[in-house]
Amino acid sequence: MCGIVGFTGNRQAAPILLDGLSKLEYRGYDSAGLAVRDGDAMAQVVKAKGRLSNLVEKTDNGNALKGTCGIGHTRWATHGVPNEINSHPHNSQNGKISVVHNGIIENYLELKKRLLAKGYIFQSETDTEVVTLLLDYYFDGDLLKTLSKVMSRIEGSYALGIINKDNPDEIIAVKKDSPLIVGLSEEGNYIASDIPAVLKHTRKIY
Ligand code: GLU
């Protein structure tokens, strides 16, 4: 298992993401990471191997990452050793799209071979990175449409949280056979792998 948290709204995202991830620690993990966007700047990504407290320390409790839209992840490695490079979020080649993933992409090897043949370079050993690079490959300006195209190519189980430079303040999320909830509040909207991650902010949960 692992944990996903996302927030977009009118508060600083990083402290909310770290707090939400701490509520998902029970699910088990080996590393953690955040991607946070400030306005139309590229997302800043910070990752740390081991305990979530390492990420908390590295980001000064989230204060070092400015921005009101972001995604966070605690990883339980299935493909690739637990290290910083394999930790999520994973970025597209142009750095515009950041992805967190819970689950397993069963046909990742076949997709990876095809992407390599098209000249894509993989940074990590994860199955997740095929999703990120496929989003990059198919992106036509409409991330939701692009994602549904990618979903028709990938097999397996997944909950995905995605942010993109060209979709300011938006988080795109999708789930298939992995848990994901959406929380709505006056201050902003959330995604999470489980309810405790957002319970202190909202009871309006889908
Ligand atoms: N399969 C992905 C990986 O190994 C995601 C694992 C998870 O659910 O944390 O990075």
mmCIF file with all atom_site columns, C-alpha atoms in Angstrom, residues 36-128:
data_model
loop_
_atom_site.group_PDB
_atom_site.id
_atom_site.type_symbol
_atom_site.label_atom_id
_atom_site.label_alt_id
_atom_site.label_comp_id
_atom_site.label_asym_id
_atom_site.label_entity_id
_atom_site.label_seq_id
_atom_site.pdbx_PDB_ins_code
_atom_site.Cartn_x
_atom_site.Cartn_y
_atom_site.Cartn_z
_atom_site.occupancy
_atom_site.B_iso_or_equiv
_atom_site.pdbx_formal_charge
_atom_site.auth_seq_id
_atom_site.auth_comp_id
_atom_site.auth_asym_id
_atom_site.auth_atom_id
_atom_site.pdbx_PDB_model_num
ATOM 1  C CA . VAL A 1 36  ? 4.043  21.775 -4.983  1.00 0.00 ? 36  VAL A CA 1
ATOM 2  C CA . ARG A 1 37  ? 3.174  24.456 -7.526  1.00 0.00 ? 37  ARG A CA 1
ATOM 3  C CA . ASP A 1 38  ? 3.217  28.192 -6.988  1.00 0.00 ? 38  ASP A CA 1
ATOM 4  C CA . GLY A 1 39  ? 1.142  30.074 -9.582  1.00 0.00 ? 39  GLY A CA 1
ATOM 5  C CA . ASP A 1 40  ? 2.365  29.212 -13.047 1.00 0.00 ? 40  ASP A CA 1
ATOM 6  C CA . ALA A 1 41  ? 5.880  28.198 -11.947 1.00 0.00 ? 41  ALA A CA 1
ATOM 7  C CA . MET A 1 42  ? 7.168  24.641 -12.453 1.00 0.00 ? 42  MET A CA 1
ATOM 8  C CA . ALA A 1 43  ? 6.362  22.324 -9.548  1.00 0.00 ? 43  ALA A CA 1
ATOM 9  C CA . GLN A 1 44  ? 9.046  21.993 -6.912  1.00 0.00 ? 44  GLN A CA 1
ATOM 10 C CA . VAL A 1 45  ? 9.663  18.346 -6.044  1.00 0.00 ? 45  VAL A CA 1
ATOM 11 C CA . VAL A 1 46  ? 11.300 17.171 -2.805  1.00 0.00 ? 46  VAL A CA 1
ATOM 12 C CA . LYS A 1 47  ? 11.758 13.519 -1.832  1.00 0.00 ? 47  LYS A CA 1
ATOM 13 C CA . ALA A 1 48  ? 13.303 11.642 1.065   1.00 0.00 ? 48  ALA A CA 1
ATOM 14 C CA . LYS A 1 49  ? 14.030 7.985  1.736   1.00 0.00 ? 49  LYS A CA 1
ATOM 15 C CA . GLY A 1 50  ? 12.832 6.491  5.013   1.00 0.00 ? 50  GLY A CA 1
ATOM 16 C CA . ARG A 1 51  ? 10.567 8.061  7.575   1.00 0.00 ? 51  ARG A CA 1
ATOM 17 C CA . LEU A 1 52  ? 8.188  10.885 6.741   1.00 0.00 ? 52  LEU A CA 1
ATOM 18 C CA . SER A 1 53  ? 10.017 12.897 9.409   1.00 0.00 ? 53  SER A CA 1
ATOM 19 C CA . ASN A 1 54  ? 12.991 13.041 6.992   1.00 0.00 ? 54  ASN A CA 1
ATOM 20 C CA . LEU A 1 55  ? 10.795 14.848 4.457   1.00 0.00 ? 55  LEU A CA 1
ATOM 21 C CA . VAL A 1 56  ? 9.356  17.084 7.173   1.00 0.00 ? 56  VAL A CA 1
ATOM 22 C CA . GLU A 1 57  ? 12.896 18.041 8.165   1.00 0.00 ? 57  GLU A CA 1
ATOM 23 C CA . LYS A 1 58  ? 14.084 18.504 4.581   1.00 0.00 ? 58  LYS A CA 1
ATOM 24 C CA . THR A 1 59  ? 11.221 20.910 3.800   1.00 0.00 ? 59  THR A CA 1
ATOM 25 C CA . ASP A 1 60  ? 11.226 22.736 7.152   1.00 0.00 ? 60  ASP A CA 1
ATOM 26 C CA . ASN A 1 61  ? 7.796  21.294 7.931   1.00 0.00 ? 61  ASN A CA 1
ATOM 27 C CA . GLY A 1 62  ? 6.648  22.187 4.426   1.00 0.00 ? 62  GLY A CA 1
ATOM 28 C CA . ASN A 1 63  ? 7.524  25.871 4.821   1.00 0.00 ? 63  ASN A CA 1
ATOM 29 C CA . ALA A 1 64  ? 10.343 25.644 2.268   1.00 0.00 ? 64  ALA A CA 1
ATOM 30 C CA . LEU A 1 65  ? 7.850  24.757 -0.503  1.00 0.00 ? 65  LEU A CA 1
ATOM 31 C CA . LYS A 1 66  ? 5.623  27.662 -1.493  1.00 0.00 ? 66  LYS A CA 1
ATOM 32 C CA . GLY A 1 67  ? 2.383  27.088 -3.377  1.00 0.00 ? 67  GLY A CA 1
ATOM 33 C CA . THR A 1 68  ? -1.287 26.350 -2.907  1.00 0.00 ? 68  THR A CA 1
ATOM 34 C CA . CYS A 1 69  ? -1.565 23.296 -5.154  1.00 0.00 ? 69  CYS A CA 1
ATOM 35 C CA . GLY A 1 70  ? 0.327  20.059 -4.635  1.00 0.00 ? 70  GLY A CA 1
ATOM 36 C CA . ILE A 1 71  ? 0.469  16.294 -4.336  1.00 0.00 ? 71  ILE A CA 1
ATOM 37 C CA . GLY A 1 72  ? 2.229  14.105 -1.785  1.00 0.00 ? 72  GLY A CA 1
ATOM 38 C CA . HIS A 1 73  ? 3.073  10.427 -1.567  1.00 0.00 ? 73  HIS A CA 1
ATOM 39 C CA . THR A 1 74  ? 4.362  7.771  0.770   1.00 0.00 ? 74  THR A CA 1
ATOM 40 C CA . ARG A 1 75  ? 5.756  4.916  -1.317  1.00 0.00 ? 75  ARG A CA 1
ATOM 41 C CA . TRP A 1 76  ? 5.729  1.187  -0.736  1.00 0.00 ? 76  TRP A CA 1
ATOM 42 C CA . ALA A 1 77  ? 8.155  0.024  -3.422  1.00 0.00 ? 77  ALA A CA 1
ATOM 43 C CA . THR A 1 78  ? 6.961  -2.673 -5.817  1.00 0.00 ? 78  THR A CA 1
ATOM 44 C CA . HIS A 1 79  ? 9.226  -1.863 -8.803  1.00 0.00 ? 79  HIS A CA 1
ATOM 45 C CA . GLY A 1 80  ? 12.669 -0.486 -8.003  1.00 0.00 ? 80  GLY A CA 1
ATOM 46 C CA . VAL A 1 81  ? 14.475 -0.234 -4.695  1.00 0.00 ? 81  VAL A CA 1
ATOM 47 C CA . PRO A 1 82  ? 13.410 2.282  -2.065  1.00 0.00 ? 82  PRO A CA 1
ATOM 48 C CA . ASN A 1 83  ? 15.569 5.308  -2.805  1.00 0.00 ? 83  ASN A CA 1
ATOM 49 C CA . GLU A 1 84  ? 15.099 8.987  -3.548  1.00 0.00 ? 84  GLU A CA 1
ATOM 50 C CA . ILE A 1 85  ? 15.060 8.645  -7.353  1.00 0.00 ? 85  ILE A CA 1
ATOM 51 C CA . ASN A 1 86  ? 12.376 5.937  -7.287  1.00 0.00 ? 86  ASN A CA 1
ATOM 52 C CA . SER A 1 87  ? 10.260 7.902  -4.790  1.00 0.00 ? 87  SER A CA 1
ATOM 53 C CA . HIS A 1 88  ? 7.236  9.739  -6.089  1.00 0.00 ? 88  HIS A CA 1
ATOM 54 C CA . PRO A 1 89  ? 6.256  12.270 -7.465  1.00 0.00 ? 89  PRO A CA 1
ATOM 55 C CA . HIS A 1 90  ? 7.706  11.475 -10.902 1.00 0.00 ? 90  HIS A CA 1
ATOM 56 C CA . ASN A 1 91  ? 8.060  14.244 -13.442 1.00 0.00 ? 91  ASN A CA 1
ATOM 57 C CA . SER A 1 92  ? 7.495  14.179 -17.189 1.00 0.00 ? 92  SER A CA 1
ATOM 58 C CA . GLN A 1 93  ? 10.572 14.776 -19.338 1.00 0.00 ? 93  GLN A CA 1
ATOM 59 C CA . ASN A 1 94  ? 9.750  18.488 -19.749 1.00 0.00 ? 94  ASN A CA 1
ATOM 60 C CA . GLY A 1 95  ? 9.134  18.771 -15.984 1.00 0.00 ? 95  GLY A CA 1
ATOM 61 C CA . LYS A 1 96  ? 5.600  20.104 -16.471 1.00 0.00 ? 96  LYS A CA 1
ATOM 62 C CA . ILE A 1 97  ? 3.615  17.078 -15.278 1.00 0.00 ? 97  ILE A CA 1
ATOM 63 C CA . SER A 1 98  ? 4.113  15.487 -11.835 1.00 0.00 ? 98  SER A CA 1
ATOM 64 C CA . VAL A 1 99  ? 2.499  12.186 -10.879 1.00 0.00 ? 99  VAL A CA 1
ATOM 65 C CA . VAL A 1 100 ? 1.961  10.162 -7.701  1.00 0.00 ? 100 VAL A CA 1
ATOM 66 C CA . HIS A 1 101 ? 0.756  6.588  -8.023  1.00 0.00 ? 101 HIS A CA 1
ATOM 67 C CA . ASN A 1 102 ? -0.510 3.876  -5.733  1.00 0.00 ? 102 ASN A CA 1
ATOM 68 C CA . GLY A 1 103 ? -0.665 0.384  -7.220  1.00 0.00 ? 103 GLY A CA 1
ATOM 69 C CA . ILE A 1 104 ? 1.035  -1.571 -9.968  1.00 0.00 ? 104 ILE A CA 1
ATOM 70 C CA . ILE A 1 105 ? 1.130  -1.028 -13.753 1.00 0.00 ? 105 ILE A CA 1
ATOM 71 C CA . GLU A 1 106 ? 1.167  -4.650 -14.902 1.00 0.00 ? 106 GLU A CA 1
ATOM 72 C CA . ASN A 1 107 ? 2.164  -3.992 -18.526 1.00 0.00 ? 107 ASN A CA 1
ATOM 73 C CA . TYR A 1 108 ? 4.839  -1.400 -17.720 1.00 0.00 ? 108 TYR A CA 1
ATOM 74 C CA . LEU A 1 109 ? 7.712  -3.331 -19.365 1.00 0.00 ? 109 LEU A CA 1
ATOM 75 C CA . GLU A 1 110 ? 6.042  -3.433 -22.748 1.00 0.00 ? 110 GLU A CA 1
ATOM 76 C CA . LEU A 1 111 ? 5.126  0.283  -22.461 1.00 0.00 ? 111 LEU A CA 1
ATOM 77 C CA . LYS A 1 112 ? 8.630  1.139  -21.291 1.00 0.00 ? 112 LYS A CA 1
ATOM 78 C CA . LYS A 1 113 ? 10.168 -0.564 -24.346 1.00 0.00 ? 113 LYS A CA 1
ATOM 79 C CA . ARG A 1 114 ? 7.906  1.446  -26.645 1.00 0.00 ? 114 ARG A CA 1
ATOM 80 C CA . LEU A 1 115 ? 8.706  4.722  -24.922 1.00 0.00 ? 115 LEU A CA 1
ATOM 81 C CA . LEU A 1 116 ? 12.444 3.972  -25.009 1.00 0.00 ? 116 LEU A CA 1
ATOM 82 C CA . ALA A 1 117 ? 12.137 3.350  -28.752 1.00 0.00 ? 117 ALA A CA 1
ATOM 83 C CA . LYS A 1 118 ? 10.551 6.810  -29.084 1.00 0.00 ? 118 LYS A CA 1
ATOM 84 C CA . GLY A 1 119 ? 13.569 8.349  -27.364 1.00 0.00 ? 119 GLY A CA 1
ATOM 85 C CA . TYR A 1 120 ? 12.182 8.795  -23.849 1.00 0.00 ? 120 TYR A CA 1
ATOM 86 C CA . ILE A 1 121 ? 14.706 8.581  -21.029 1.00 0.00 ? 121 ILE A CA 1
ATOM 87 C CA . PHE A 1 122 ? 13.685 6.950  -17.747 1.00 0.00 ? 122 PHE A CA 1
ATOM 88 C CA . GLN A 1 123 ? 15.055 8.381  -14.519 1.00 0.00 ? 123 GLN A CA 1
ATOM 89 C CA . SER A 1 124 ? 13.707 5.686  -12.209 1.00 0.00 ? 124 SER A CA 1
ATOM 90 C CA . GLU A 1 125 ? 13.169 1.928  -12.075 1.00 0.00 ? 125 GLU A CA 1
ATOM 91 C CA . THR A 1 126 ? 9.469  2.315  -11.255 1.00 0.00 ? 126 THR A CA 1
ATOM 92 C CA . ASP A 1 127 ? 6.439  1.107  -13.180 1.00 0.00 ? 127 ASP A CA 1
ATOM 93 C CA . THR A 1 128 ? 4.896  4.519  -12.397 1.00 0.00 ? 128 THR A CA 1
#
